XYZ file of C-alpha atoms in Angstrom:
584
model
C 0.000 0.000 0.000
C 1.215 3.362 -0.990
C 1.717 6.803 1.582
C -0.849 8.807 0.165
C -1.032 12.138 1.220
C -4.921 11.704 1.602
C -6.962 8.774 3.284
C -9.771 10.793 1.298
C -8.294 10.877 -1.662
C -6.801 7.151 -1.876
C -10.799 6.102 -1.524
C -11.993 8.852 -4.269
C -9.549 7.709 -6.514
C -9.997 4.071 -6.046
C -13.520 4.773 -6.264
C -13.486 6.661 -9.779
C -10.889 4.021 -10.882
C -12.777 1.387 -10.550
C -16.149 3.395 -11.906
C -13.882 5.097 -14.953
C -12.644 1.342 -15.569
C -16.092 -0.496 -15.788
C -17.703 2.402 -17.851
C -14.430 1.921 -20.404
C -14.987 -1.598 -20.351
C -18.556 -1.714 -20.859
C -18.071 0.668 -24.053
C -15.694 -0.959 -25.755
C -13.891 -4.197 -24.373
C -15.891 -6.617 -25.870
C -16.536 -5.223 -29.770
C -16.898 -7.289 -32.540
C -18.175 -7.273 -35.496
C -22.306 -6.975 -35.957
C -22.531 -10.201 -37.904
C -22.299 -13.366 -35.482
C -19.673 -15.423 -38.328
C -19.071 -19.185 -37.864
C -15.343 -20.192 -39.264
C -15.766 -23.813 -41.279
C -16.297 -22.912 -44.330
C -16.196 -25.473 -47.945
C -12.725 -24.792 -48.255
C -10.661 -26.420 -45.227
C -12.090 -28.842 -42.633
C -13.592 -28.231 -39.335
C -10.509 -28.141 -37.150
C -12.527 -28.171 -33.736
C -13.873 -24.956 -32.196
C -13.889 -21.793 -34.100
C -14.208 -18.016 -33.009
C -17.712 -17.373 -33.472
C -17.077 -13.455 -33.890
C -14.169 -11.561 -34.447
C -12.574 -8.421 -32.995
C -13.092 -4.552 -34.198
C -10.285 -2.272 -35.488
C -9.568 0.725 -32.510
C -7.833 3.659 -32.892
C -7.057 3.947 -36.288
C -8.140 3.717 -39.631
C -9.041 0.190 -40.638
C -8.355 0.511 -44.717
C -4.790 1.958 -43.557
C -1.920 0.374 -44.245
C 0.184 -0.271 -41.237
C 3.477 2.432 -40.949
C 6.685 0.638 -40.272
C 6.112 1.094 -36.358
C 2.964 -0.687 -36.617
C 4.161 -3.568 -38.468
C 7.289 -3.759 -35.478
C 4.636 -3.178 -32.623
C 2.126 -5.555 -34.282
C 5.100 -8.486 -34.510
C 6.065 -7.583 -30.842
C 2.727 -8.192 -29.774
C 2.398 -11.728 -31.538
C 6.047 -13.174 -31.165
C 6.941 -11.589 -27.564
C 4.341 -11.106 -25.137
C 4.362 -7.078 -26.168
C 7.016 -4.865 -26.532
C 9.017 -3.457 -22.857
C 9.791 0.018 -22.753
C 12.030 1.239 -25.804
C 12.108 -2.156 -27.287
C 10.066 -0.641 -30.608
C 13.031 1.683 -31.135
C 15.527 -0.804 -30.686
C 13.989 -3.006 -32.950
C 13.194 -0.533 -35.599
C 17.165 0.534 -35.308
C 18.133 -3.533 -36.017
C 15.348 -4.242 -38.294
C 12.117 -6.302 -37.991
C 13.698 -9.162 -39.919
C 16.858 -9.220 -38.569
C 15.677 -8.879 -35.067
C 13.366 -12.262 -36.056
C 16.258 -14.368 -37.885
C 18.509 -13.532 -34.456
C 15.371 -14.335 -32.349
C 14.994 -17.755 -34.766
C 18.664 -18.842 -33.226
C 17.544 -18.432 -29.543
C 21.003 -17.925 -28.392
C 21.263 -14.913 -25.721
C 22.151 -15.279 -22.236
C 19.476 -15.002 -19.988
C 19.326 -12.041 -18.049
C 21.700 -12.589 -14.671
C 19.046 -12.118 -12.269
C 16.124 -14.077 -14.275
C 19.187 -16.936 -14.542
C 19.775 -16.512 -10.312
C 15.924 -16.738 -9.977
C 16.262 -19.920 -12.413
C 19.530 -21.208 -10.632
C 17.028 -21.566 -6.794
C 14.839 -23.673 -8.462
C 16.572 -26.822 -7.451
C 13.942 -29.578 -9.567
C 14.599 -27.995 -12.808
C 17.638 -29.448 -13.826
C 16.845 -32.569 -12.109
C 15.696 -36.313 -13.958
C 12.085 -37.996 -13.597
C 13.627 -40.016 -10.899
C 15.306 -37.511 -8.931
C 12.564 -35.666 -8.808
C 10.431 -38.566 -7.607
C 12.403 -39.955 -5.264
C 13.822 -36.324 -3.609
C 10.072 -34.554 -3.852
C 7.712 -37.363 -3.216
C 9.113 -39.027 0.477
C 6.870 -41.234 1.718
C 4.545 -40.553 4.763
C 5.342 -43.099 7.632
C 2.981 -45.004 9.113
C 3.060 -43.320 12.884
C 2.133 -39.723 10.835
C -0.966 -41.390 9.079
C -3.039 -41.211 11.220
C -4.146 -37.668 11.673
C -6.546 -37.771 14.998
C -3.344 -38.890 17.097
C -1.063 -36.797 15.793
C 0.985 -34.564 17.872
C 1.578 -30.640 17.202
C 4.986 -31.741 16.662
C 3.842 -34.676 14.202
C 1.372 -32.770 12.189
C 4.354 -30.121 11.091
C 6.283 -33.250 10.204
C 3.246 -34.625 7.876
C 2.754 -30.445 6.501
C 6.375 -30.850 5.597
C 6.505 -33.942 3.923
C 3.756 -33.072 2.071
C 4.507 -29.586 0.560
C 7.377 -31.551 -0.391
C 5.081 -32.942 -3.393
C 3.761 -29.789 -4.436
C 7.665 -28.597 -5.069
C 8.079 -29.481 -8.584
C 5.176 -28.265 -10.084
C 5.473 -24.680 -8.415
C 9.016 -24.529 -9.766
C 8.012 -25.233 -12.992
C 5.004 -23.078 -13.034
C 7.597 -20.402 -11.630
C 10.033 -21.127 -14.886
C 7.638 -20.945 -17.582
C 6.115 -17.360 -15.672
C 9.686 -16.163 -15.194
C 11.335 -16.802 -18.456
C 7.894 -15.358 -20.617
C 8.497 -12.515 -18.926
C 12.396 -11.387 -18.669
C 14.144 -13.942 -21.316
C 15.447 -11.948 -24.686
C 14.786 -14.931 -26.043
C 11.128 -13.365 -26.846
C 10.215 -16.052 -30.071
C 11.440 -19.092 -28.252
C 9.205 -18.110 -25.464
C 6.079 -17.146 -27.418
C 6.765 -21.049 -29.452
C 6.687 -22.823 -25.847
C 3.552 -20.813 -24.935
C 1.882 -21.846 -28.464
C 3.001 -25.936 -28.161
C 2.360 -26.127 -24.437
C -1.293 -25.386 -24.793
C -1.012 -27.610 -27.936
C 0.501 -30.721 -26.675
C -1.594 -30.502 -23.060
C -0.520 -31.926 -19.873
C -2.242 -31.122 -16.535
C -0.085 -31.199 -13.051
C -3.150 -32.174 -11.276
C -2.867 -35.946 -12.695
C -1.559 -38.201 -10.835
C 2.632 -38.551 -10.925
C 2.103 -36.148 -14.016
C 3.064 -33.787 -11.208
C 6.874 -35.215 -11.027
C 7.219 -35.650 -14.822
C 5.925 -32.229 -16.068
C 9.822 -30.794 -15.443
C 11.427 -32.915 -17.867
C 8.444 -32.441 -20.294
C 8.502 -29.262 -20.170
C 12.321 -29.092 -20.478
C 13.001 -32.059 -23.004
C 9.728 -31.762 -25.088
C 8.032 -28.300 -25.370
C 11.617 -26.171 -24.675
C 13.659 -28.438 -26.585
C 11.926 -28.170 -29.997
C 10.195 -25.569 -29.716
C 11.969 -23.970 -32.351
C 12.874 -27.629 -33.809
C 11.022 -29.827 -35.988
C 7.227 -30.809 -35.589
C 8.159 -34.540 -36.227
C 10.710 -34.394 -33.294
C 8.251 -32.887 -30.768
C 6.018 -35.291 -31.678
C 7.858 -38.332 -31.510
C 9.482 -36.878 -28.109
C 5.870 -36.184 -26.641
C 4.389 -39.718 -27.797
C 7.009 -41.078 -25.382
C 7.373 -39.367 -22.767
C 6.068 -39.970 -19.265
C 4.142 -37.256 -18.234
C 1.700 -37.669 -21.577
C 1.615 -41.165 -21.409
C 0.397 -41.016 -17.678
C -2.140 -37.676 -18.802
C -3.402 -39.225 -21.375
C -3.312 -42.880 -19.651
C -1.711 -44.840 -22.888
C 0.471 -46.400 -20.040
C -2.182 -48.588 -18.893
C -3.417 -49.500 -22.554
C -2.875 -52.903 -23.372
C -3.698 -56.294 -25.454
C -5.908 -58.956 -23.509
C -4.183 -61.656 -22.940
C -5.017 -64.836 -25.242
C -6.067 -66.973 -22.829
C -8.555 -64.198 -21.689
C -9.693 -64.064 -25.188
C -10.154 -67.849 -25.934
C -12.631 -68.005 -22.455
C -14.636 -64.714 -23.890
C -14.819 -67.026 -27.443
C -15.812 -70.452 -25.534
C -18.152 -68.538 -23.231
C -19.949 -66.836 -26.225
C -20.323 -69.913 -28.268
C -21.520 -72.148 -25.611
C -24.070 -69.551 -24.739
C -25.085 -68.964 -28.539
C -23.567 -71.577 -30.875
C -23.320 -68.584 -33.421
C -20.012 -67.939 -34.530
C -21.300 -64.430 -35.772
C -21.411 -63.630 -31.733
C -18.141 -65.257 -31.145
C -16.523 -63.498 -33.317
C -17.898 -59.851 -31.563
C -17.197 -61.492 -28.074
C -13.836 -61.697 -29.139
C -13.783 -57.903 -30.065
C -15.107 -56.659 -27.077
C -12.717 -58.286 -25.191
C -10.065 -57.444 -26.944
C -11.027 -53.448 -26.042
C -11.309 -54.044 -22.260
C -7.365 -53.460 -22.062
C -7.525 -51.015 -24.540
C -7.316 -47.212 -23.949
C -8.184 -45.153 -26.360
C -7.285 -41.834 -24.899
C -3.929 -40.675 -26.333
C -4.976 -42.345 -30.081
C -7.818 -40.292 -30.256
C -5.899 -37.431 -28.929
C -3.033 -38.152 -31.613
C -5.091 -37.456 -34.177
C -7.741 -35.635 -33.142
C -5.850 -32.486 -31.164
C -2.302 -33.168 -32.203
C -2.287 -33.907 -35.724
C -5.021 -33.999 -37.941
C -7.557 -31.991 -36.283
C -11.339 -33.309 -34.855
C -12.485 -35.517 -37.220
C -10.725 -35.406 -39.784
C -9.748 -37.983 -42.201
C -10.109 -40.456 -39.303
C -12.479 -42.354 -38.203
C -13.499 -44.634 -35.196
C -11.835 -47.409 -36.288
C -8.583 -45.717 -36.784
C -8.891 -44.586 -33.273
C -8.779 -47.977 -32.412
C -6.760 -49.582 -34.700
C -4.057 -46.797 -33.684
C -4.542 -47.148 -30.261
C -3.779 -51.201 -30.778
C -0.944 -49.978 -32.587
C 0.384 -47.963 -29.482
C -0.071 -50.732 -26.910
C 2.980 -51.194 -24.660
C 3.710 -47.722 -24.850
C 4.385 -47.214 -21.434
C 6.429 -46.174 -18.400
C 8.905 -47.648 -16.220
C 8.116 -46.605 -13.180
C 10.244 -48.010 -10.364
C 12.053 -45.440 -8.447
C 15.238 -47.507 -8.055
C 16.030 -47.186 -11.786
C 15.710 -44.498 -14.595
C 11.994 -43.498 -15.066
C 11.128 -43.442 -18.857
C 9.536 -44.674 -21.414
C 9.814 -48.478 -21.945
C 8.183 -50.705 -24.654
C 6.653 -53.855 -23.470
C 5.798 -55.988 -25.667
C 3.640 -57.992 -23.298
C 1.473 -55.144 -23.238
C 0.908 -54.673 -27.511
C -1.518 -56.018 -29.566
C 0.657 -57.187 -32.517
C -0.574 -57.256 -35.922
C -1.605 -56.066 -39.247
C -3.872 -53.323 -39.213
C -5.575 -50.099 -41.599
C -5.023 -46.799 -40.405
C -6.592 -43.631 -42.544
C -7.286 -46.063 -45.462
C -3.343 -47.237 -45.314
C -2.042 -51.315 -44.709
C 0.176 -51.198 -42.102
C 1.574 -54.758 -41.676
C 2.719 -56.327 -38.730
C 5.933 -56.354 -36.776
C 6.180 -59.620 -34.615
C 9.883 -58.774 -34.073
C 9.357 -55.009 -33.409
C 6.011 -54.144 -32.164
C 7.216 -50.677 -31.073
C 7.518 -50.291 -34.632
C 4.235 -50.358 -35.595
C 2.935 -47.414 -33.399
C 6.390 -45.769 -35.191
C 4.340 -46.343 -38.180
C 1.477 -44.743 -36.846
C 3.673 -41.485 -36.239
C 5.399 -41.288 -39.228
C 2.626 -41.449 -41.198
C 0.507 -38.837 -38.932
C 3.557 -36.638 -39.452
C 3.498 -37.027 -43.299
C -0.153 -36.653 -43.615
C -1.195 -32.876 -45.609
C -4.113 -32.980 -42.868
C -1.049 -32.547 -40.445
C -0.263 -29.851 -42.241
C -2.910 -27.637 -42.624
C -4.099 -28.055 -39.453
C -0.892 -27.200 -37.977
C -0.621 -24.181 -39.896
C -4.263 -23.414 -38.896
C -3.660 -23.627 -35.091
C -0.854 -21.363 -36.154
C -2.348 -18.684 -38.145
C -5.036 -18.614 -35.515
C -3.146 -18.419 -32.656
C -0.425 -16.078 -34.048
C -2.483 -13.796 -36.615
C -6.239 -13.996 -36.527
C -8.891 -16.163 -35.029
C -10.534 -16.373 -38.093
C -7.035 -16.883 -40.531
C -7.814 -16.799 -44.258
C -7.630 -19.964 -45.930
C -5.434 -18.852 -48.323
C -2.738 -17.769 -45.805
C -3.319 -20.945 -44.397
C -2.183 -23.168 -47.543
C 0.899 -20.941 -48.259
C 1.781 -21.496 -44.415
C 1.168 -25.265 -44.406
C 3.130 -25.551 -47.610
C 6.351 -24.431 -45.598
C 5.404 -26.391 -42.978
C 5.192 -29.543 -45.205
C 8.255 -28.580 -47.588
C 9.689 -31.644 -48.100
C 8.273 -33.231 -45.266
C 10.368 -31.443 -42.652
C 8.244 -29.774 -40.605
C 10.485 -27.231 -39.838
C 9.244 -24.967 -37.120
C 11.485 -21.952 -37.966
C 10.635 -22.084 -41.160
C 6.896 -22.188 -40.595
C 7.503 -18.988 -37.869
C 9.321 -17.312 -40.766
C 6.247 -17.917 -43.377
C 3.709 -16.713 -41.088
C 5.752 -13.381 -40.519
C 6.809 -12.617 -44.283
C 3.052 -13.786 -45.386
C 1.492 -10.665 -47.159
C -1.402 -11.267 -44.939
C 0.509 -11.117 -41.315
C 0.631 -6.873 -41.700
C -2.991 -6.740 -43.254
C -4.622 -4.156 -41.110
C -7.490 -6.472 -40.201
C -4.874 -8.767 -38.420
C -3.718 -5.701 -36.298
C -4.695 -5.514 -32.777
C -7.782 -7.875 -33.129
C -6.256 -11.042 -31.249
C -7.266 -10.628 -27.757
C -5.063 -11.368 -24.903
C -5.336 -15.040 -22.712
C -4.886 -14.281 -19.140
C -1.277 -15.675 -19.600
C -0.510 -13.408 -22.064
C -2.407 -10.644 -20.360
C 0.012 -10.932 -17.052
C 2.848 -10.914 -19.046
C 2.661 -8.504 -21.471
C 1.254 -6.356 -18.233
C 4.682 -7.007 -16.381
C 6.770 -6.565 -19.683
C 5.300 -2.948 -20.366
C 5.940 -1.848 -16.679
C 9.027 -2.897 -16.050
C 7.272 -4.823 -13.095
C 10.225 -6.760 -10.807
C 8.950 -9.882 -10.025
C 10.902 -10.936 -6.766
C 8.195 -13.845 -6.033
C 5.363 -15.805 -8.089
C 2.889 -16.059 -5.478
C 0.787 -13.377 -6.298
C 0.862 -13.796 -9.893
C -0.088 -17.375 -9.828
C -3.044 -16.412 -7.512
C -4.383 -14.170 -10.117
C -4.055 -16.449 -13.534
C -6.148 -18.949 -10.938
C -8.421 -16.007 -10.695
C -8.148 -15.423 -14.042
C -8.854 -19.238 -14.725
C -5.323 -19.908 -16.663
C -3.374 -21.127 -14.485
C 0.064 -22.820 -15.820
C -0.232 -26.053 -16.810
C -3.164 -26.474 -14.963
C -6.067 -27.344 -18.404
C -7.830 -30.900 -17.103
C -8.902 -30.717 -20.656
C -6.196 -31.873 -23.131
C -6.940 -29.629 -25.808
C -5.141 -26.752 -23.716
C -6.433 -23.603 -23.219
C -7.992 -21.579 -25.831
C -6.771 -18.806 -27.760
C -9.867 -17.335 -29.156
C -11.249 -14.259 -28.144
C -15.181 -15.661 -27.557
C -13.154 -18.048 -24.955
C -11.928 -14.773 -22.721
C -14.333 -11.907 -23.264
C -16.279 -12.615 -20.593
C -17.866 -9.717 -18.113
C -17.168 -11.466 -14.966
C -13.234 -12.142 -16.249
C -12.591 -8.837 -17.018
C -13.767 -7.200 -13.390
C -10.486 -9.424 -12.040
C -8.539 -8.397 -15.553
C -8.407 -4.506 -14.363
C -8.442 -5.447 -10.850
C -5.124 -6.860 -11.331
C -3.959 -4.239 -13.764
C -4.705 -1.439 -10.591
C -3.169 -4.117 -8.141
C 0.054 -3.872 -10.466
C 0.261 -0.452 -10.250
C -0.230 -0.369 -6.641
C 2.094 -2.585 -5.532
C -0.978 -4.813 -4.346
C 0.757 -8.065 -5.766
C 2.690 -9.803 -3.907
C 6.415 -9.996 -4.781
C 5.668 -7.943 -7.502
C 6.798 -3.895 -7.754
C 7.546 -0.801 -9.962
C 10.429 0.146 -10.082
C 11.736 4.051 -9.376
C 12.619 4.034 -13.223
C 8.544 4.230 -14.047
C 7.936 7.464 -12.732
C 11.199 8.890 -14.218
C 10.656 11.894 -16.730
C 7.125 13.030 -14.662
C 7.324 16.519 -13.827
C 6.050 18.232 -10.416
C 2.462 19.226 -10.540
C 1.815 18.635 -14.344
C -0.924 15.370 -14.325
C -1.440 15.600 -17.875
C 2.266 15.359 -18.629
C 2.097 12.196 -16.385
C -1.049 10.821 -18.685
C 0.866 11.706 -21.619
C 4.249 9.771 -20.867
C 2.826 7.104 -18.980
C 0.847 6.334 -22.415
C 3.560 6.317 -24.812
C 4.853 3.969 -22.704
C 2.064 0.987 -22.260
C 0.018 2.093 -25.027
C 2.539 3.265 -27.615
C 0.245 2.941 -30.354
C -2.221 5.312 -29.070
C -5.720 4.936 -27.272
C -8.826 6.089 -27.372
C -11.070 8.852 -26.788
C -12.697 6.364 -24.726
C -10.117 5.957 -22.761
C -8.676 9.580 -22.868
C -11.801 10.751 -20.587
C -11.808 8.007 -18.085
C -7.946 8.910 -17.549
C -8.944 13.001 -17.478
C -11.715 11.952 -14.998
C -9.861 10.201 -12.409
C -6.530 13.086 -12.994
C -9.847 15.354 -12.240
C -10.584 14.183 -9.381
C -7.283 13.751 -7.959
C -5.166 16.365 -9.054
C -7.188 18.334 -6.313
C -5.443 16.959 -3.700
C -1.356 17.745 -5.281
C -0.640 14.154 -5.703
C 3.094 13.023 -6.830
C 3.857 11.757 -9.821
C 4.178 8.577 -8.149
C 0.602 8.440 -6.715
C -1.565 9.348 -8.931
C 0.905 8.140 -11.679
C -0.140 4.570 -10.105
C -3.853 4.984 -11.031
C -2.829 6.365 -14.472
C -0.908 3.119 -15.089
C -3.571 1.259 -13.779
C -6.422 2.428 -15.753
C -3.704 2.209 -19.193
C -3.308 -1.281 -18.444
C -7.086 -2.079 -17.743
C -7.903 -0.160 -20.953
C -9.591 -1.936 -23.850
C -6.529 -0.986 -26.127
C -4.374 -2.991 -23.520
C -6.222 -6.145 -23.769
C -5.163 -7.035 -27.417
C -2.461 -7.835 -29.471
C-alpha cells in the first residue's frame, strides 16, 4: 500500500478508478463485429472450435496500411508477449527481420538475475527419478493417522507433504519467469503456443513429477525444432503417457480371449457372436485416450480424415507404450511388448503390416505417417495462423503457411515462424490488434510494459487462478484456448483490471515498480504524467474512450497535489485495464 497524502483521496480515486474502468470496459472491451460469423467454411475442414465473432479495429483507420512502427509493434505483440519500454526503437534501429532471424537462433544469455531466480529452483535441472524420489518421500505409518497426531507430528506430515507440491510450483515459476524477462522473446512465445497444444495437466496423478522434464526435453527443446521431433518426443514421454493414460493401454491376454470365445459360443452356438465377443474383449485393455488425442488435437484436427476405427486400430498400434516406473532405476519410457496387440492393421485407409519382431515399430508407423499426412499440415498451420495472426485466418494464408510447414516433409518450425511473418497477410490491417489477450498473455505482457520486478510468483499465480489460466493447470487436453469468444467474458474482465490497478499499486505480492517508471514526470503537471505514462504501455495510441476516463480520475485527484508517483499509479492502472491494452 502506498503513503498517500490523503486517506480521502486514496478512496476517491480508487472509487473513480474502478467506476472510470467499468464504464471503459462496458463501451468498448468486448466489440466485434455486428454479424455473429461461424469459421468452417467449404474450403478447409472443421478443425474443432472456431471463433464465433471476431474483434473490431480501434484507434485507427481500418483501410490503412500499417506504418513501419505498426508492423514492429504488431510483430512484438504476436512473437513476444508485447514490446518493454524502448524495445520498438531498438527493434526498428536492427530491423524487424533481422531482429526475427537472431530471435529464430535463440542464443542470448538469460538475463543474470532471471538466470539466479532460475539457478534456486533446485527440480529444474533434475531427472524424472530424482525428482520422484527427492520430492515425493513417503509418509510413515506413525504420521498417518491424523486424529493422534501430535503438534509436533502434524508439522512433520505439513512438511513432507509440501514436499510434493515442489516441482510443479518450480516449474510453473520457470515458464512465468522466463515469458516474462528472457530476450529470447520467439522461443518463449513457441513454448507458450506448443504447451497449450501438446496438453498436460499437473493435477494428474505422478504427471506432477514428470511435467519438469516435459517441459524441459519436449516443449523447450523443440520448440523452435522440428514438428516430427516434438512429436515423436511427446508420444514417449512420461508425463503424456500417464495424462493421457496410454500407459495402462494394453492387449488382452489370449487366454482371456479364448474363455470370452468359448463362453460366447456355448451360450449362442453362433459364430457371428463369437466373433464380436472376441472384439469386445479385446477393447477391455484397450485405452483409447492418447490415439484419439493423436489425431484428433495433435495432428489432424477433430475428425478429420479419421475415423473410429482408426482410433482404435491406432490405439492397438500404441499398446505397450508405457512407463517404467520403479524409483530404483531411470523413469522413462519403456516398450513392453507384453502389453501390444501385434498385428496387421488399416489406419486412414493405409495397410500397415505387422511387426512380430518389433512391435514398437508399428505405433512408429502410426507417427510417421501422422507426421506425413497434408491434414497434419494444414491443421498445424491453422492452429498457427489462428493463434499467431487472426482467429478467423484466411484460408489462403493458411495453404501458403502449411506448404512451408510440409516442404519436403520437414516440418520445420522456424521455417513455418518465418512464413507466417513474411506472409502478405501477417501486416494486413485487419490482423492488427484484433487477437485478444489469454490471461497468460495478459500478465505478461502487463509485467513486460511496466518494467514490473517480479521478486516472487505467489501473487501472480493467484491471479491467472483467478483469471482461470493457471500454468499447466487445463484438465482438458486440448489446452487452453486462444480465441477471443473463450476470454471476453464480463465477470473475467472485473479481475482483468483489478489486477492491472493491483500492479500499479504494488498490491501483488512480490511484484513492484520500479523508481525508473515514474522517471521523466514533472512536479504538478498530471497531464504530462497521462501523456508519458501512455507512450509507454500504449505506444500505439488509445482512445477517446479511454482519454476521458484517464482526465476523470486526474480530475478528481489532481485536487489533492498528488506526486507523480501516486496518482501516476492509477494512471498506469487504468492504461493497463484499458480496452486498447487487452489485445495484441
Amino acid at each position: 500500500m502506498i503513503d498517500l497524502r490523503s486517506s480521502a483521496g486514496h478512496w476517491l480515486c480508487s472509487v473513480t478508478a474502478s467506476i472510470a474502468l467499468s464504464l471503459v470496459f462496458a463501451a468498448s472491451a468486448f466489440a466485434a463485429d455486428k454479424d455473429d460469423v461461424t469459421v468452417a467454411t467449404k474450403e478447409r475442414p472443421n478443425f474443432g472450435r472456431e471463433a464465433r465473432a471476431g474483434m473490431q479495429i480501434i484507434n485507427r483507420d481500418p483501410e490503412a496500411p500499417l506504418n513501419d512502427r505498426e508492423k514492429i509493434f504488431h510483430a512484438l505483440s504476436r512473437f513476444s508477449f508485447g514490446p518493454t519500454p524502448g524495445m520498438i526503437d531498438a527493434v526498428q534501429k536492427q530491423g524487424i527481420d533481422a531482429w526475427f532471424d537472431e530471435q529464430l537462433k535463440a542464443r542470448e544469455d538469460e538475463p543474470r538475475t532471471l538466470q539466479s531466480q532460475l539457478d534456486a529452483l533446485e527440480s529444474l535441472t533434475l531427472t524424472n527419478q530424482q525428482i520422484l524420489v527427492k520430492y515425493n518421500p513417503p509418509i510413515p505409518p506413525e504420521l498417518s493417522n491424523l486424529a493422534r497426531l501430535t503438534p509436533e507430528q502434524r508439522r512433520e506430515r505439513a512438511r513432507l507433504m509440501a514436499m510434493k507440491e515442489i516441482p510443479r510450483q518450480e516449474l510453473r515459476d520457470a515458464v512465468l519467469l522466463l515469458a516474462v524477462s528472457s530476450p529470447n522473446r520467439v522461443r518463449e512465445a513457441s513454448c507458450d503456443f506448443w504447451r497449450n497444444h501438446f496438453n498436460i495437466d499437473v493435477s494428474k496423478g505422478q504427471v506432477r513429477y514428470y511435467a519438469t522434464t516435459y517441459e524441459r526435453d519436449v516443449i523447450r527443446y523443440d520448440a523452435l525444432g522440428t514438428f516430427e521431433r516434438m512429436l515423436n518426443r511427446q508420444a514417449r514421454h512420461p508425463a503424456m503417457l500417464i495424462y493421457l493414460d496410454n500407459f495402462i493401454s494394453r492387449a488382452i491376454p489370449e487366454g482371456e480371449l479364448m474363455e470370452a470365445a468359448r463362453k460366447a459360443y456355448v451360450e449362442s452356438r453362433d459364430y457371428g457372436t463369437v466373433l464380436e465377443a472376441i472384439d469386445i474383449a479385446k477393447q477391455k485393455g484397450l485405452n483409447e485416450n492418447y490415439g484419439r488425442e493423436l489425431m484428433e488435437l495433435h495432428t489432424l484436427g477433430v475428425d478429420n480424415y479419421y475415423t473410429q476405427d482408426d482410433v482404435i486400430a491406432v490405439s492397438e498400434a500404441l499398446t505397450g507404450w508405457t512407463v517404467q516406473q520403479d524409483p530404483k532405476q531411470p523413469i522413462a519410457f519403456v516398450f513392453t511388448p507384453a502389453m501390444h496387440a501385434f498385428g496387421a492393421r488399416t489406419v486412414l485407409n493405409v495397410k500397415l503390416p505387422a511387426n512380430p519382431r518389433n512391435g514398437e515399430a508399428e505405433g512408429q508407423a502410426v507417427i510417421d505417417m501422422l507426421v506425413k499426412h497434408p491434414g497434419t499440415a494444414d491443421f498445424i498451420a491453422y492452429k498457427m495462423c489462428r493463434h499467431f495472426v487472426n482467429d478467423r485466418p484466411s484460408p489462403d494464408m493458411v495453404k501458403r503457411v502449411a506448404a512451408a510447414f510440409h516442404k519436403g516433409n520437414k516440418t520445420d518450425l522456424k521455417a513455418t515462424f518465418k512464413a507466417i511473418l513474411d506472409d502478405p497477410e501477417f501486416n494486413d490491417p485487419a490482423n492488427y490488434q484484433t487477437k485478444f489477450k489469454r490471461p497468460f498473455e495478459f500478465v505478461v505482457s502487463a509485467l513486460r510494459a511496466t518494467g514490473a520486478e517480479v521478486a516472487s510468483t505467489n501473487g501472480l499465480h493467484h491471479v491467472l487462478l483467478t483469471l482461470n489460466e493457471p500454468i499447466y493447470q487445463c484438465e482438458d487436453p486440448t489446452g487452453y484456448y486462444d480465441q477471443a469468444d473463450v476470454w471476453r467474458d464480463p465477470g473475467v474482465m472485473a479481475a482483468r483490471w483489478q489486477f492491472g490497478i493491483g500492479l500499479a499499486m504494488g498490491w501483488i505480492e512480490g511484484v513492484n515498480l520500479p523508481n525508473s517508471t515514474w522517471e521523466g514526470l514533472e512536479e504538478n503537471n498530471p497531464l504530462q504524467w497521462k501523456e508519458v505514462l501512455s507512450k509507454r504501455i500504449l505506444p500505439m495510441g488509445h482512445t477517446a474512450q479511454t482519454d476521458a476516463a484517464l482526465d476523470e480520475v486526474i480530475g478528481h485527484y489532481a485536487k489533492f497535489n498528488p506526486k507523480p508517483n501516486e496518482l501516476g499509479r492509477y494512471i498506469v492502472g487504468l492504461l493497463l485495464g484499458s480496452p486498447e491494452f487487452q489485445r495484441q
